PDB file of C-alpha atoms in Angstrom:
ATOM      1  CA  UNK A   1       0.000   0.000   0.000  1.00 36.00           C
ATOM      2  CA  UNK A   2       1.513   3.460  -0.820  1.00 36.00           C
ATOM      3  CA  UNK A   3       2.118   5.419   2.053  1.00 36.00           C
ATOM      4  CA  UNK A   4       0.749   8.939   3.232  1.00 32.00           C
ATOM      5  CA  UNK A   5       2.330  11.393   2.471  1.00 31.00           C
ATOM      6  CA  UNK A   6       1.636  15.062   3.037  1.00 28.00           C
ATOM      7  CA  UNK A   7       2.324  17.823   1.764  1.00 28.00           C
ATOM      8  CA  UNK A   8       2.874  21.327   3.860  1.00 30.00           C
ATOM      9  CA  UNK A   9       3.009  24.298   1.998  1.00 29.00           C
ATOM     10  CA  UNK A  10       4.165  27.507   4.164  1.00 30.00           C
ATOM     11  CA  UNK A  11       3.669  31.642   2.866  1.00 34.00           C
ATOM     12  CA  UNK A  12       6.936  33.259   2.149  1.00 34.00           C
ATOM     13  CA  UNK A  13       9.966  30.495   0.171  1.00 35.00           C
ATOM     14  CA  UNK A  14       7.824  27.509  -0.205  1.00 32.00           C
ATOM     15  CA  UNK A  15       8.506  24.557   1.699  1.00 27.00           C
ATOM     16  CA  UNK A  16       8.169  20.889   0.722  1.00 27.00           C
ATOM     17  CA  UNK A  17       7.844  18.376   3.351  1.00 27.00           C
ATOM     18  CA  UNK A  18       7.266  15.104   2.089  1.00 26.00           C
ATOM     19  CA  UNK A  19       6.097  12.438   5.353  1.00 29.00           C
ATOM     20  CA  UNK A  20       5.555   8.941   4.573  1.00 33.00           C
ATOM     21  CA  UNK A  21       4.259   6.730   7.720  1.00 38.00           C
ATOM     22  CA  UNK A  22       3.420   3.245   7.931  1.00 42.00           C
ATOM     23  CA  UNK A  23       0.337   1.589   6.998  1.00 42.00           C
ATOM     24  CA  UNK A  24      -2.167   1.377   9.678  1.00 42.00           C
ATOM     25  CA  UNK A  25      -2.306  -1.602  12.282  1.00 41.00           C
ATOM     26  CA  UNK A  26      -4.584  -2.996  10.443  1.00 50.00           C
ATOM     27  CA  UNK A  27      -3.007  -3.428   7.240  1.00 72.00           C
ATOM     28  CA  UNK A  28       0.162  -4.751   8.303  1.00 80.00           C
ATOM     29  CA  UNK A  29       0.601  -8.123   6.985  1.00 89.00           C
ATOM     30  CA  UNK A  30       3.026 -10.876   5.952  1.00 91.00           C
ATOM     31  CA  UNK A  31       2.919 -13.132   3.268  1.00 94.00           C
ATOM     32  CA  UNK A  32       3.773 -16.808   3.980  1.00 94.00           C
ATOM     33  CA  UNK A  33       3.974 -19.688   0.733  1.00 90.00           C
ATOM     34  CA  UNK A  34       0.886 -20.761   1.764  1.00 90.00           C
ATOM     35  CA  UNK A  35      -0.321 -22.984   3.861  1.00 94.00           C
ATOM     36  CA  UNK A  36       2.384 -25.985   3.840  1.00 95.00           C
ATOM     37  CA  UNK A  37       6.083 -26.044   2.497  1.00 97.00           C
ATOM     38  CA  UNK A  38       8.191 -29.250   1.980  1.00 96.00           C
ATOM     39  CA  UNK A  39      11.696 -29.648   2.157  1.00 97.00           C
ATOM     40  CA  UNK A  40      13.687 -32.820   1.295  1.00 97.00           C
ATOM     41  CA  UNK A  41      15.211 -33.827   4.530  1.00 97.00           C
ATOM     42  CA  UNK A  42      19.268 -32.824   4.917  1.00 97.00           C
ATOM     43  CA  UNK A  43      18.251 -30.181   2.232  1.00 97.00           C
ATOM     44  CA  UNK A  44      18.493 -26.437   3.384  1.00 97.00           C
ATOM     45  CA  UNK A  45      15.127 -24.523   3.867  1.00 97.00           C
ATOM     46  CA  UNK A  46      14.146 -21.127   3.689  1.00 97.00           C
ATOM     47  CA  UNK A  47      10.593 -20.748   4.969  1.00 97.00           C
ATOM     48  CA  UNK A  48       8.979 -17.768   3.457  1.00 97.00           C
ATOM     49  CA  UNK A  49       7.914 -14.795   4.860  1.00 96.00           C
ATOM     50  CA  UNK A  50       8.051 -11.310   3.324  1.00 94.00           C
ATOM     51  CA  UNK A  51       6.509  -7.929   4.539  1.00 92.00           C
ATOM     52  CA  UNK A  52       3.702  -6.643   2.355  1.00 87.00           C
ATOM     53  CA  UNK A  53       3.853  -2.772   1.593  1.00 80.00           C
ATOM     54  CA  UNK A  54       7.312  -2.315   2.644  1.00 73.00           C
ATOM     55  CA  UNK A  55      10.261  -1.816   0.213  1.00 74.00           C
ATOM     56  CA  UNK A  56      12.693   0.204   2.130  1.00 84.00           C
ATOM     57  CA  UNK A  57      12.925  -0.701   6.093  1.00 86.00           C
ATOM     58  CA  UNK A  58      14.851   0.408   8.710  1.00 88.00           C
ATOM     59  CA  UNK A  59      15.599  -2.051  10.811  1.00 88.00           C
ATOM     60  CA  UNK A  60      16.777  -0.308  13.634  1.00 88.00           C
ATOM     61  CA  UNK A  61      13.441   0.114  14.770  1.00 87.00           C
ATOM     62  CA  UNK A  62      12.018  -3.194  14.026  1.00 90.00           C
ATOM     63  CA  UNK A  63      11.869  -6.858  14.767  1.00 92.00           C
ATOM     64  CA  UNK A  64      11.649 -10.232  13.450  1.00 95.00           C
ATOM     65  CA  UNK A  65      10.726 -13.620  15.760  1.00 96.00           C
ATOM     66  CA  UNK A  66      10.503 -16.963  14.424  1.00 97.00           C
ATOM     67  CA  UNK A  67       8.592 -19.494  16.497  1.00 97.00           C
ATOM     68  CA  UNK A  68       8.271 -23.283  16.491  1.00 97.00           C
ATOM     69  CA  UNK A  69       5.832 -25.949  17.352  1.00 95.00           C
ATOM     70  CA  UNK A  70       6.122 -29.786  17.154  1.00 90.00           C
ATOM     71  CA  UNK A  71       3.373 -31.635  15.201  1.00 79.00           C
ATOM     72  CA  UNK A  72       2.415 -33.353  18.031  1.00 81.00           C
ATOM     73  CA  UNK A  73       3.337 -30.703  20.939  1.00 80.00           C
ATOM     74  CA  UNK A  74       1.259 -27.395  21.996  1.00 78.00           C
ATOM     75  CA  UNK A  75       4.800 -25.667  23.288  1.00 89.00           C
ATOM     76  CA  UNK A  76       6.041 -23.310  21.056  1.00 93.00           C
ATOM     77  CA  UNK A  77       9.683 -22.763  21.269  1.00 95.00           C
ATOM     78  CA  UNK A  78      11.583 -19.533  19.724  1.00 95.00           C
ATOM     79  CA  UNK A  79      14.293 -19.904  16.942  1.00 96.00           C
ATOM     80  CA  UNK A  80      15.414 -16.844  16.503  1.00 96.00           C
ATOM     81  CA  UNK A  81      15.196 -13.105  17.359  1.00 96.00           C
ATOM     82  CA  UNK A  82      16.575 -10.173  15.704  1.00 95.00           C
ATOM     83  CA  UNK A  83      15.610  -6.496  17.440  1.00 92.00           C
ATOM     84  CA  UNK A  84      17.599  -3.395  16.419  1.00 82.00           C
ATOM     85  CA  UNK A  85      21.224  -4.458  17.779  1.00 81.00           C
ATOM     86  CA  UNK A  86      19.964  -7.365  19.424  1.00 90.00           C
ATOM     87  CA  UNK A  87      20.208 -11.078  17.713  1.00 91.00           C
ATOM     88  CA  UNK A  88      19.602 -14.198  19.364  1.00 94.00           C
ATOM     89  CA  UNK A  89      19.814 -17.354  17.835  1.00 94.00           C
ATOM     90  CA  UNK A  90      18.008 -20.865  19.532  1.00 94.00           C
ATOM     91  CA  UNK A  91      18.424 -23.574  16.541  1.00 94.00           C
ATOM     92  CA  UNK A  92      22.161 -23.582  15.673  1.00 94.00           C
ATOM     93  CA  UNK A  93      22.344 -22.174  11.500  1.00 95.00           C
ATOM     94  CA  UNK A  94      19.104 -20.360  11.738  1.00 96.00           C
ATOM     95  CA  UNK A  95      18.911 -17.001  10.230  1.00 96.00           C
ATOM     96  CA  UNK A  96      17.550 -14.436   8.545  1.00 96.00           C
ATOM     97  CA  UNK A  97      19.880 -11.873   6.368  1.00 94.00           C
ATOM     98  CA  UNK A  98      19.596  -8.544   7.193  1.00 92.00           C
ATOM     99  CA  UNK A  99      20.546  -7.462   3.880  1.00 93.00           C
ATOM    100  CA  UNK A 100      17.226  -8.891   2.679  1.00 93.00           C
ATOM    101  CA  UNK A 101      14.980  -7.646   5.570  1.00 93.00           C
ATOM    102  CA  UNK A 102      15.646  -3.968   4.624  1.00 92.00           C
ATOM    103  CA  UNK A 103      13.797  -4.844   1.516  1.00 92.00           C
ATOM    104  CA  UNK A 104      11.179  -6.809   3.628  1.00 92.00           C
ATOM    105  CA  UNK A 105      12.016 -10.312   3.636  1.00 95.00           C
ATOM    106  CA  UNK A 106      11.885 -11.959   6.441  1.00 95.00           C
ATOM    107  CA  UNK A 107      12.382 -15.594   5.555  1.00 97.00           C
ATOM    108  CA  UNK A 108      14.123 -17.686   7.555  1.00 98.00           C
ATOM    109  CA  UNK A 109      16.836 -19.766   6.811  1.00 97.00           C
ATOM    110  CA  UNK A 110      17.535 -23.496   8.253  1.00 97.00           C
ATOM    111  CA  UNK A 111      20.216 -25.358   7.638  1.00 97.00           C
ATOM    112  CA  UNK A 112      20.044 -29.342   7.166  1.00 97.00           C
ATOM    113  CA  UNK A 113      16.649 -30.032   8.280  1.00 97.00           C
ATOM    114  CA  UNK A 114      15.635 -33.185   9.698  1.00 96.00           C
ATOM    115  CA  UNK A 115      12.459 -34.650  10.218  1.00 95.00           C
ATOM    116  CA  UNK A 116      12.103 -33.552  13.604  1.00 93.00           C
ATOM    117  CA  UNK A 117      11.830 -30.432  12.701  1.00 96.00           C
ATOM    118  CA  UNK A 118       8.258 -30.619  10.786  1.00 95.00           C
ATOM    119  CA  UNK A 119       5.735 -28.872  12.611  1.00 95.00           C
ATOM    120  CA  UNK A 120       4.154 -25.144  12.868  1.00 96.00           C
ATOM    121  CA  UNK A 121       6.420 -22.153  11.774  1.00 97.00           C
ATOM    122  CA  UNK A 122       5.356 -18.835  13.212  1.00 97.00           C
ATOM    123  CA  UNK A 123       6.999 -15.418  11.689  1.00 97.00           C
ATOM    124  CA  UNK A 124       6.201 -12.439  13.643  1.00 96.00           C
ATOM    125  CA  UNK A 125       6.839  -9.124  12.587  1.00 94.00           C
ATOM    126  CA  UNK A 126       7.065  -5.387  14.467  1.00 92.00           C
ATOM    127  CA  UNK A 127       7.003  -2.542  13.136  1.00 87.00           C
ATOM    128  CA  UNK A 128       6.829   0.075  15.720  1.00 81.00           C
ATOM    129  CA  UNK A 129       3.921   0.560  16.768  1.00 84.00           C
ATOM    130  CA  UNK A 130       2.568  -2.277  14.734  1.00 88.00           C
ATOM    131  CA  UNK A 131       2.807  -5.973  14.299  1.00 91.00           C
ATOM    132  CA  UNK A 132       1.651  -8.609  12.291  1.00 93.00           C
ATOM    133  CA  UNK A 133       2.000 -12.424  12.222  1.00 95.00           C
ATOM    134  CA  UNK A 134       2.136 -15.360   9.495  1.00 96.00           C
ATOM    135  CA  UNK A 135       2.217 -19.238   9.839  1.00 96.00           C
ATOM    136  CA  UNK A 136       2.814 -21.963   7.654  1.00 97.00           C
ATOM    137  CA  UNK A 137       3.450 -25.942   8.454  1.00 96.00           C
ATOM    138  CA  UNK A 138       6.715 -27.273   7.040  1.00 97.00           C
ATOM    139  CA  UNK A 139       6.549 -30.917   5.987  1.00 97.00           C
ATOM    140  CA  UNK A 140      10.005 -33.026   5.788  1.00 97.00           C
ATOM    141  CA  UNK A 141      10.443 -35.642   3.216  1.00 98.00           C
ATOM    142  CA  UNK A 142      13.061 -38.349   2.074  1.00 98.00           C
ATOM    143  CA  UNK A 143      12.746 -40.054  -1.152  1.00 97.00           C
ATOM    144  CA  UNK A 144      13.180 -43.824  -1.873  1.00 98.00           C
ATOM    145  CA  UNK A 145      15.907 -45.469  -2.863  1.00 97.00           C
ATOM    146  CA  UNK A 146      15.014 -48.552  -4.614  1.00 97.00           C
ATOM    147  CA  UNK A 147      16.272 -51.520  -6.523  1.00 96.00           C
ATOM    148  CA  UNK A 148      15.630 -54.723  -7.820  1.00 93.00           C
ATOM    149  CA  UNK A 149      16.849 -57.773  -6.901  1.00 89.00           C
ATOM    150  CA  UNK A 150      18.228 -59.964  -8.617  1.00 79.00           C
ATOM    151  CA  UNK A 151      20.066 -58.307 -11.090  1.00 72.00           C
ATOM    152  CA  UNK A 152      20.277 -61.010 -13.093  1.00 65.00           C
ATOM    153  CA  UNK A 153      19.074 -64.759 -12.761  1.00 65.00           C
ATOM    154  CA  UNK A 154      19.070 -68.388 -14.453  1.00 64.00           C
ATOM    155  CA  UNK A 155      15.426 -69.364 -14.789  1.00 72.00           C
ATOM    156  CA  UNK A 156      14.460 -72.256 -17.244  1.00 76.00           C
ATOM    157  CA  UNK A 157      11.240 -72.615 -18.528  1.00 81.00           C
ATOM    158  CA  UNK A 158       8.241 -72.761 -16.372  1.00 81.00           C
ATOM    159  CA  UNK A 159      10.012 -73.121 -14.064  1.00 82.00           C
ATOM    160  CA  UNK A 160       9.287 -70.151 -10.913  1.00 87.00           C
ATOM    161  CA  UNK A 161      11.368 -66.871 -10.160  1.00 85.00           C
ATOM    162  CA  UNK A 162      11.167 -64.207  -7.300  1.00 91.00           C
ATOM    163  CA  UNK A 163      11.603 -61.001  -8.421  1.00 92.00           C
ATOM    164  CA  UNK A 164      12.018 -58.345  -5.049  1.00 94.00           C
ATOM    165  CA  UNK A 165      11.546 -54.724  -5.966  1.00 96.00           C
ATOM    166  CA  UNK A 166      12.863 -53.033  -2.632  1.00 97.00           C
ATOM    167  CA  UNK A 167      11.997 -49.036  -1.967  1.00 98.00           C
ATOM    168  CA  UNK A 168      14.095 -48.320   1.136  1.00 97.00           C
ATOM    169  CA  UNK A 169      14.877 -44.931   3.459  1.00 97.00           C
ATOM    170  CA  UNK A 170      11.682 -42.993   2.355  1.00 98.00           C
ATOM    171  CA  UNK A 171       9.471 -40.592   4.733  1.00 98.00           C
ATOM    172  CA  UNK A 172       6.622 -39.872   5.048  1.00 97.00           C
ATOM    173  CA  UNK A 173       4.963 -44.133   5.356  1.00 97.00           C
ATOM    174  CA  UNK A 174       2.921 -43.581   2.107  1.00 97.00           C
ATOM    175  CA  UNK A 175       3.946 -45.131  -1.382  1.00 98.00           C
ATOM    176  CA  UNK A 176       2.877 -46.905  -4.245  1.00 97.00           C
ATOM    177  CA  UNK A 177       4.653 -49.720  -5.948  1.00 98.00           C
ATOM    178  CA  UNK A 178       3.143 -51.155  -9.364  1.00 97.00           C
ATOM    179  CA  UNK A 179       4.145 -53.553 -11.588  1.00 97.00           C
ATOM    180  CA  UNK A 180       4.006 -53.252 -15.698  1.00 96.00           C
ATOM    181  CA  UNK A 181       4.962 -55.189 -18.404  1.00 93.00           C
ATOM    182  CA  UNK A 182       5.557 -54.784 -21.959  1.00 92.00           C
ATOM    183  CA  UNK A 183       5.261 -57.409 -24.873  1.00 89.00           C
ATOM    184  CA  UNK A 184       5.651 -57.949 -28.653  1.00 86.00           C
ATOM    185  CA  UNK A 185       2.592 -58.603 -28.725  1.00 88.00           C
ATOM    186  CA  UNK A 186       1.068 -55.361 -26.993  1.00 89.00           C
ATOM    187  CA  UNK A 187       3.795 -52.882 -27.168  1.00 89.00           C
ATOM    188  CA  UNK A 188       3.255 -50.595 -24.640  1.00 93.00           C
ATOM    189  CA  UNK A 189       3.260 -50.712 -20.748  1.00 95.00           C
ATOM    190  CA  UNK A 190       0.022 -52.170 -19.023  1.00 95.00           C
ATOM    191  CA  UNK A 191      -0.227 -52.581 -15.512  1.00 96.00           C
ATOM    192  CA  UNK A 192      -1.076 -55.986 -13.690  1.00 95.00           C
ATOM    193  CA  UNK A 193      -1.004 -57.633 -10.278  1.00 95.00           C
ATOM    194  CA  UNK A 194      -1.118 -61.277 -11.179  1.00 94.00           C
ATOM    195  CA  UNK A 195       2.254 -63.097  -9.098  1.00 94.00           C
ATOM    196  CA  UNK A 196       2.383 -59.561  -7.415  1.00 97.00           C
ATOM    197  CA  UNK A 197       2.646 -59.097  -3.705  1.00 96.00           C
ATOM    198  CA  UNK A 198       3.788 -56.278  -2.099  1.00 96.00           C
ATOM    199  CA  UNK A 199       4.319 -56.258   2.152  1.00 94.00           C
ATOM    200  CA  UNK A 200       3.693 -54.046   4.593  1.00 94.00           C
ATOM    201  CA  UNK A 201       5.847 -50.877   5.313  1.00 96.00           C
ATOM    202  CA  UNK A 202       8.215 -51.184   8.118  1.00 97.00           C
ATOM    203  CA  UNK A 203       9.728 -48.570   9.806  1.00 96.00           C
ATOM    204  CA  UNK A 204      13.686 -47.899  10.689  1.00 95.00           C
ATOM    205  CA  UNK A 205      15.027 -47.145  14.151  1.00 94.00           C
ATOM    206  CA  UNK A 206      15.994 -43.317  12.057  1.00 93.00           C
ATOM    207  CA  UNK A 207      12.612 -42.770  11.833  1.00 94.00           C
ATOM    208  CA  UNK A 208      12.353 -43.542   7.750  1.00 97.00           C
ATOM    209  CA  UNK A 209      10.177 -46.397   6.129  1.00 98.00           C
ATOM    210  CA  UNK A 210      10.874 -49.172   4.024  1.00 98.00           C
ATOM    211  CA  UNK A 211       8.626 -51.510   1.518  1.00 98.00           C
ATOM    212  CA  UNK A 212       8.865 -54.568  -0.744  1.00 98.00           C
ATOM    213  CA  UNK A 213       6.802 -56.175  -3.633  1.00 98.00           C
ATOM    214  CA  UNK A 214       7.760 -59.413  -4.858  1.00 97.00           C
ATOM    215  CA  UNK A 215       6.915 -60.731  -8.622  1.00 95.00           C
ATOM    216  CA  UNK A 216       6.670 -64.859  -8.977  1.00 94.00           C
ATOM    217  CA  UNK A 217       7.529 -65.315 -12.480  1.00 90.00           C
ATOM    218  CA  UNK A 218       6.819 -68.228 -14.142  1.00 87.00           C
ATOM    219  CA  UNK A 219       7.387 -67.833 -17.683  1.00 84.00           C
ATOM    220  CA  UNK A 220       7.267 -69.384 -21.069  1.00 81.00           C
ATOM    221  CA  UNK A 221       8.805 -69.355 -24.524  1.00 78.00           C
ATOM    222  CA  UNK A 222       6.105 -66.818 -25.507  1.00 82.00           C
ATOM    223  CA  UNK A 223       7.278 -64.359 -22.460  1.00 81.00           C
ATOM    224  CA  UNK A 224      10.752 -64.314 -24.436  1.00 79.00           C
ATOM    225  CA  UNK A 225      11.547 -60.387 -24.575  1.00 81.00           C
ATOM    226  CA  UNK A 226       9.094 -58.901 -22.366  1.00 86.00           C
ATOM    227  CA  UNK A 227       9.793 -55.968 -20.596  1.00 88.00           C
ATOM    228  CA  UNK A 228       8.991 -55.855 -16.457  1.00 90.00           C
ATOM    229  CA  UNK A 229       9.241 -52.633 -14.837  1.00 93.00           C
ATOM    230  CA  UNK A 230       8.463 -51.515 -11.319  1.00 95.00           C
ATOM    231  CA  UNK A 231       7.408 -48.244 -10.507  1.00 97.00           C
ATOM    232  CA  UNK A 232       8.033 -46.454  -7.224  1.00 98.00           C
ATOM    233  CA  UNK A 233       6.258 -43.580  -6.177  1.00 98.00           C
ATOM    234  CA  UNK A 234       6.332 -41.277  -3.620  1.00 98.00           C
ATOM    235  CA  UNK A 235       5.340 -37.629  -2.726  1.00 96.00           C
ATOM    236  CA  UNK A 236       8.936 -36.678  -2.099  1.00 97.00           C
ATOM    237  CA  UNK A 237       9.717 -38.108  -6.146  1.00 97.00           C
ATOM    238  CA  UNK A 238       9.269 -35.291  -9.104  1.00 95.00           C
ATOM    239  CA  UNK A 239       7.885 -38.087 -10.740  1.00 97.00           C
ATOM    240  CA  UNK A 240       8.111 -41.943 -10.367  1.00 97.00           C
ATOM    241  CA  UNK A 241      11.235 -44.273 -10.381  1.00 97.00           C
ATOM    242  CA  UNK A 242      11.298 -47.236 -12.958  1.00 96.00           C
ATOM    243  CA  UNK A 243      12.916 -50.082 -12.583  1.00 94.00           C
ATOM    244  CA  UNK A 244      13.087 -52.322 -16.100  1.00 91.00           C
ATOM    245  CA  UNK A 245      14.454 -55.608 -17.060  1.00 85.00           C
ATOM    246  CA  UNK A 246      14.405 -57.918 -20.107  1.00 84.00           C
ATOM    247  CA  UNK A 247      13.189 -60.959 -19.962  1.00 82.00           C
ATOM    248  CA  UNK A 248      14.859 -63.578 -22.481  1.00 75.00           C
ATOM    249  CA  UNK A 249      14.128 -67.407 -22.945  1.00 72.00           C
ATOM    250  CA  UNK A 250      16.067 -70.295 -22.703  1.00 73.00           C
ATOM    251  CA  UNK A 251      14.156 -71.856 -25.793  1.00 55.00           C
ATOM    252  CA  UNK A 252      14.919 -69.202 -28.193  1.00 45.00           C
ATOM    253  CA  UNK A 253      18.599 -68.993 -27.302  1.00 44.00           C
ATOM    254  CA  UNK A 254      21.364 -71.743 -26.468  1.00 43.00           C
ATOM    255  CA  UNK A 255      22.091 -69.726 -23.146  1.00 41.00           C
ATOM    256  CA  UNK A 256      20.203 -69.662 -19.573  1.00 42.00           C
ATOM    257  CA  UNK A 257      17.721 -67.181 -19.201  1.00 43.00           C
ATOM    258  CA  UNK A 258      19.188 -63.988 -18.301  1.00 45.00           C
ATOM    259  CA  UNK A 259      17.180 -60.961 -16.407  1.00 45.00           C
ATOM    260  CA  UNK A 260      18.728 -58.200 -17.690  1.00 47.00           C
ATOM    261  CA  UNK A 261      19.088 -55.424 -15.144  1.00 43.00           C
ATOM    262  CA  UNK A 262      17.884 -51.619 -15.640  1.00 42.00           C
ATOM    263  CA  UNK A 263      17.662 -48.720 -13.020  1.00 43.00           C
ATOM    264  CA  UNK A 264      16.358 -45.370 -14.092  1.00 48.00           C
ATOM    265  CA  UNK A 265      15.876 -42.558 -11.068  1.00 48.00           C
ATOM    266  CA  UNK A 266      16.007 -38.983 -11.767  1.00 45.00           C
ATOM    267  CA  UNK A 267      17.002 -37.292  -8.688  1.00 50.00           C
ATOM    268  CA  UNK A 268      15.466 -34.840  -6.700  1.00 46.00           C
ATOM    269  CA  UNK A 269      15.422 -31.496  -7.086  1.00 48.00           C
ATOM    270  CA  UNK A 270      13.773 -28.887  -4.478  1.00 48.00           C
ATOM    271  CA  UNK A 271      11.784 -26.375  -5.015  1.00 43.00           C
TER     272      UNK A 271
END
């Protein structure tokens, strides 16, 4: 909001006086990125919060608080603190750059989160004699990192194989795992769940989850060539991990059966 300014005008040499005062109380406001932000766990965060209608501060005669509460706690404990000369810092690596906060930015920065750190994020902002507040829940994530297993295997005809596709070190518990196949005959990837059976997750002493599916294949000299992926996803994945390999028959070649091992992941990248 443009400030007030006013403009005196006095008999004799005419003087300009230009004052421009904050917005009223009641227009003070932050702006937070929304409601929930997510940041890959280990990864550096910077949880947003900018003042609206200010472009040039001084900060000597302001203040910035940032407040945190555990998901599952009602005690709110205080990060950090900046007043005029006076800085205090609570979680070691937080801050918020002062060089940025003249031109209203707030934002706070955390280094190497961990997933104890999700929860409530309060940013509280005075600006003498006003203040306003913003809040926004930051949700910590870890990706899978999955495989298949075995890489390669001697199967003869009709005779059974166990295929594991393993998604390990992932948080938060949900994920999908699919299977999909691909044949000469149908050339394109359909999904199916016959000989598919995929566990339970369990969860690691660190806190992070982990999750199998197993494929029983029993194949034939018609499954020679056929394409098996396994696709992995989770909300902490751009998009999905696929896991392929090549399935090749005994009867059309003078060699065992060889499962022929691909990984595809395209790492993460944070927003």
């Amino acid at each position: 909001m443009a400030h007030l300014r006013l403009l005196l005008l006095l008999s004799g040499p005419q003087l300009l006086v230009l004052w421009c005062c904050p917005p009223s109380a009641g227009f003070l406001q932050v702006e937070m990125a929304g409601e929930t932000q997510t940041v890959l766990l280990n990864d550096n965060a910077t949880i947003i919060c900018k003042v609206q209608g200010y472009h040039h501060l001084d900060i000597t005669i302001m203040g910035i608080t940032w407040f945190w509460k555990h998901q599952v706690s009602a005690t709110e404990v205080k990060l950090f603190e900046f007043f005029g000369d006076h800085q205090m810092t609570v979680r070691p690596g937080a801050s918020v750059s002062l060089r940025r906060l003249k031109r209203g930015d707030a934002s706070l920065q955390l280094p190497g989160v961990q997933l104890r750190e999700a929860g409530e994020y309060r940013c509280e902002v005075v600006i003498t004699p006003h203040k306003a507040v913003g809040t926004v829940q930051l949700e910590v994530v870890a990706y899978p990192v999955s495989s298949l297993f075995p890489e390669q295997a001697m199967v003869k005809e009709n005779e059974e194989q166990l295929i594991l596709c393993m998604a390990s070190g992932f948080y938060p518990t949900n994920i999908t795992v699919t299977w999909k196949k691909w044949t000469q005959k149908d050339p394109q990837y359909v999904e199916f769940s016959e000989g598919v059976f995929t566990n339970c997750t369990t969860k690691n002493e660190d806190g992070m989850f982990n999750v199998t599916s197993f494929l029983m294949l029993k194949p034939s000299l018609e499954d020679n060539m056929t394409i098996y992926q396994c696709v992995v996803w989770h909300k902490s994945l751009p998009t999905s991990q696929r896991l392929n390999f090549t399935l090749t028959m005994i009867g059309s070649q003078k060699s065992a059966c060889t499962l022929k091992y691909y990984i595809k992941q395209i790492p993460y990248s944070p927003s």
